[in-house]
Amino acid sequence: MAEEAKPEEAKPVEEVEEDDAGGLDEDDTVLTLKSGGQNPKSFEVSKSDAQLSKFVTTILEGDQDATTIEIRQVPPETLAHVVEYLKHHKGKEPDPLPCPVRSIHMAQIVSDKWDATWIDGFDKKTIFEVILAANYMDIKSLLHLGCAKIATLIKQLDQKEINRIIEEEEKYRKEHGGDNDK
C-alpha cells in the first residue's frame, strides 16, 4: 500500500559550522539562508537545492565562497516554507504549469502531487507571503505555483463575491491614501 508523501518541515539552525566544506561535489556544500523579521532564523540548504532561486545563484556567482546569505525581506516562517520547497525540488525546475488554469483542484494542475499537497496546506495569507518571498528570491516555479493556487481560489468565487472583494480593496486604498498606481 502506497503511503502519501508528507512534506518535510524545514527546521531553523541554531549554529552552523563553517568548516563543513568537503565532498566531491561543490554544489552539495551547505548554504545558510538567514531570514529577516523581528527574530531572524537561519536555515540550511545545499547549494544545489538553492539553485532554483536566481537571487541566491546571483549572489553565489559574485561570491563563490559565500556560506550565509541574508534574505531580510522574508520573515522566518515564510523562509521555512521556501526552504522546504527548495529541498523537495533539489535544484530541478518542475514542469511548467498550464496557463490559463483550467481546474479548481491543484492536483489536476501540477505534475508533482507533492506541490499540490504542499500548497493546499496553506491559508490565503501564507500563500500570499510565499508568493512575495518567491518573487523576491526569484524562484519562478514557486511564484507560478502560488499564483496558480490563488487562481483556483478565485475560480471558486461567483462574480458577486469577486466584485465585493474589489470594492473593499478600492475603498481601503482611498481611505489609506494607497492609490499610488497612477
Coordinates of C-alpha atoms in Angstrom, one line a residue:
M1 CA 0.0 0.0 0.0
A2 CA 1.4 3.4 -1.0
E3 CA 1.9 5.9 1.7
E4 CA 1.2 9.5 1.0
A5 CA 4.4 11.5 1.0
K6 CA 4.4 14.2 3.7
P7 CA 6.3 17.3 3.1
E8 CA 9.4 17.6 5.3
E9 CA 9.4 20.7 7.5
A10 CA 12.4 23.0 7.3
K11 CA 13.9 23.5 10.7
P12 CA 15.8 26.5 11.8
V13 CA 19.5 26.1 12.5
E14 CA 20.9 27.4 15.8
E15 CA 24.6 27.4 14.9
V16 CA 26.2 26.4 11.6
E17 CA 29.7 25.2 11.5
E18 CA 31.6 26.8 8.6
D19 CA 34.2 24.1 8.3
D20 CA 31.6 21.7 6.8
A21 CA 33.2 22.0 3.4
G22 CA 34.4 19.0 1.6
G23 CA 33.0 16.2 -0.5
L24 CA 33.4 15.7 -4.2
D25 CA 30.6 18.0 -5.5
E26 CA 31.0 21.6 -4.6
D27 CA 27.2 22.2 -5.0
D28 CA 26.5 19.8 -2.1
T29 CA 28.1 22.3 0.3
V30 CA 25.7 23.7 2.9
L31 CA 24.4 27.2 2.5
T32 CA 22.8 29.1 5.3
L33 CA 19.8 31.3 4.4
K34 CA 19.1 33.9 7.1
S35 CA 15.6 35.4 7.3
G36 CA 14.6 38.9 8.2
G37 CA 11.9 39.9 10.7
Q38 CA 12.0 40.6 14.4
N39 CA 13.5 37.3 15.3
P40 CA 15.6 36.2 12.3
K41 CA 16.3 32.5 11.9
S42 CA 18.8 30.6 9.8
F43 CA 18.0 27.6 7.6
E44 CA 20.4 25.2 6.0
V45 CA 20.1 24.1 2.3
S46 CA 22.5 22.6 -0.1
K47 CA 23.9 25.0 -2.8
S48 CA 22.5 22.6 -5.4
D49 CA 19.0 22.7 -3.9
A50 CA 19.1 26.5 -3.7
Q51 CA 19.8 26.9 -7.4
L52 CA 16.1 27.4 -8.1
S53 CA 16.5 30.8 -6.6
K54 CA 18.0 33.2 -9.1
F55 CA 18.6 35.6 -6.1
V56 CA 20.8 33.1 -4.4
T57 CA 22.6 32.0 -7.6
T58 CA 23.4 35.6 -8.5
I59 CA 25.0 36.2 -5.1
L60 CA 27.0 32.9 -5.4
E61 CA 28.2 33.9 -8.8
G62 CA 29.6 37.1 -7.2
D63 CA 31.0 35.4 -4.1
Q64 CA 31.5 31.6 -4.7
D65 CA 32.8 31.2 -1.1
A66 CA 29.6 32.6 0.5
T67 CA 28.2 30.3 3.1
T68 CA 25.5 32.6 4.5
I69 CA 23.0 34.7 2.6
E70 CA 20.8 37.2 4.3
I71 CA 17.3 37.4 3.0
R72 CA 16.0 40.3 5.0
Q73 CA 12.7 40.8 3.1
V74 CA 11.5 37.3 4.0
P75 CA 10.2 36.5 7.5
P76 CA 11.4 33.3 9.2
E77 CA 8.1 31.4 9.0
T78 CA 7.9 32.1 5.2
L79 CA 11.5 31.3 4.6
A80 CA 11.0 27.9 6.3
H81 CA 8.3 27.1 3.7
V82 CA 10.6 28.3 0.8
V83 CA 13.5 26.1 2.1
E84 CA 11.1 23.2 2.3
Y85 CA 10.1 23.7 -1.3
L86 CA 13.7 24.1 -2.5
K87 CA 14.8 20.9 -0.6
H88 CA 11.9 18.9 -2.2
H89 CA 12.8 20.0 -5.8
K90 CA 16.6 19.6 -5.3
G91 CA 17.5 22.4 -7.7
K92 CA 15.5 20.9 -10.6
E93 CA 12.8 23.1 -12.2
P94 CA 9.4 21.4 -12.0
D95 CA 7.3 21.1 -15.1
P96 CA 5.6 24.4 -16.1
L97 CA 2.0 24.9 -15.0
P98 CA -0.7 25.3 -17.6
C99 CA -1.8 28.8 -18.4
P100 CA -4.7 29.6 -18.1
V101 CA -5.5 27.4 -15.0
R102 CA -8.5 25.3 -16.0
S103 CA -9.3 23.5 -12.8
I104 CA -10.0 24.4 -9.2
H105 CA -8.0 21.3 -8.0
M106 CA -4.2 21.8 -7.7
A107 CA -3.7 18.0 -8.1
Q108 CA -5.1 18.3 -11.6
I109 CA -2.8 21.3 -12.5
V110 CA 0.7 20.2 -11.2
S111 CA 2.7 17.2 -12.4
D112 CA 4.3 16.7 -8.9
K113 CA 1.5 15.8 -6.5
W114 CA 3.7 16.9 -3.6
D115 CA 3.4 20.5 -4.8
A116 CA -0.4 20.2 -4.7
T117 CA -0.5 18.8 -1.2
W118 CA 2.1 21.3 0.0
I119 CA 0.4 24.5 -1.4
D120 CA -3.1 23.3 -0.5
G121 CA -2.0 23.1 3.1
F122 CA -1.6 26.8 3.5
D123 CA -4.2 29.5 4.3
K124 CA -4.5 32.5 1.9
K125 CA -2.3 34.8 4.0
T126 CA 0.5 32.2 3.9
I127 CA 0.1 31.7 0.2
F128 CA 0.5 35.4 -0.4
E129 CA 3.6 35.5 1.8
V130 CA 5.1 32.6 -0.1
I131 CA 4.3 34.4 -3.4
L132 CA 6.0 37.6 -2.2
A133 CA 9.1 35.5 -1.0
A134 CA 9.2 33.6 -4.3
N135 CA 9.1 36.9 -6.2
Y136 CA 11.8 38.5 -4.0
M137 CA 14.1 35.4 -4.2
D138 CA 13.3 35.0 -7.9
I139 CA 12.0 31.4 -7.7
K140 CA 9.8 31.3 -10.8
S141 CA 8.4 27.8 -10.3
L142 CA 7.3 28.7 -6.7
L143 CA 5.9 32.0 -7.8
H144 CA 3.8 30.3 -10.5
L145 CA 2.7 27.6 -8.1
G146 CA 1.4 30.2 -5.6
C147 CA -0.3 32.3 -8.3
A148 CA -2.0 29.1 -9.7
K149 CA -3.3 28.3 -6.2
I150 CA -4.8 31.8 -5.9
A151 CA -6.3 31.4 -9.4
T152 CA -8.0 28.2 -8.2
L153 CA -9.4 30.1 -5.2
I154 CA -10.7 32.9 -7.4
K155 CA -12.3 30.4 -9.9
Q156 CA -14.4 29.1 -7.0
L157 CA -16.0 32.5 -6.4
D158 CA -19.0 33.9 -8.1
Q159 CA -19.0 37.3 -9.8
K160 CA -20.8 39.0 -6.9
E161 CA -18.1 37.9 -4.4
I162 CA -15.3 39.0 -6.7
N163 CA -16.9 42.4 -7.1
R164 CA -17.2 42.7 -3.3
I165 CA -13.5 42.0 -2.8
I166 CA -12.5 44.5 -5.5
E167 CA -14.8 47.2 -3.9
E168 CA -13.3 46.5 -0.5
E169 CA -9.8 46.9 -1.9
E170 CA -10.7 50.2 -3.7
K171 CA -12.4 51.6 -0.5
Y172 CA -9.3 50.6 1.6
R173 CA -6.9 52.3 -0.8
K174 CA -9.0 55.5 -0.9
E175 CA -9.2 55.6 2.9
H176 CA -5.5 55.0 3.4
G177 CA -4.1 57.0 0.6
G178 CA -2.7 53.9 -1.1
D179 CA -3.9 54.9 -4.6
N180 CA -0.4 55.5 -6.0
D181 CA -0.9 53.3 -9.1
K182 CA -1.2 56.3 -11.4

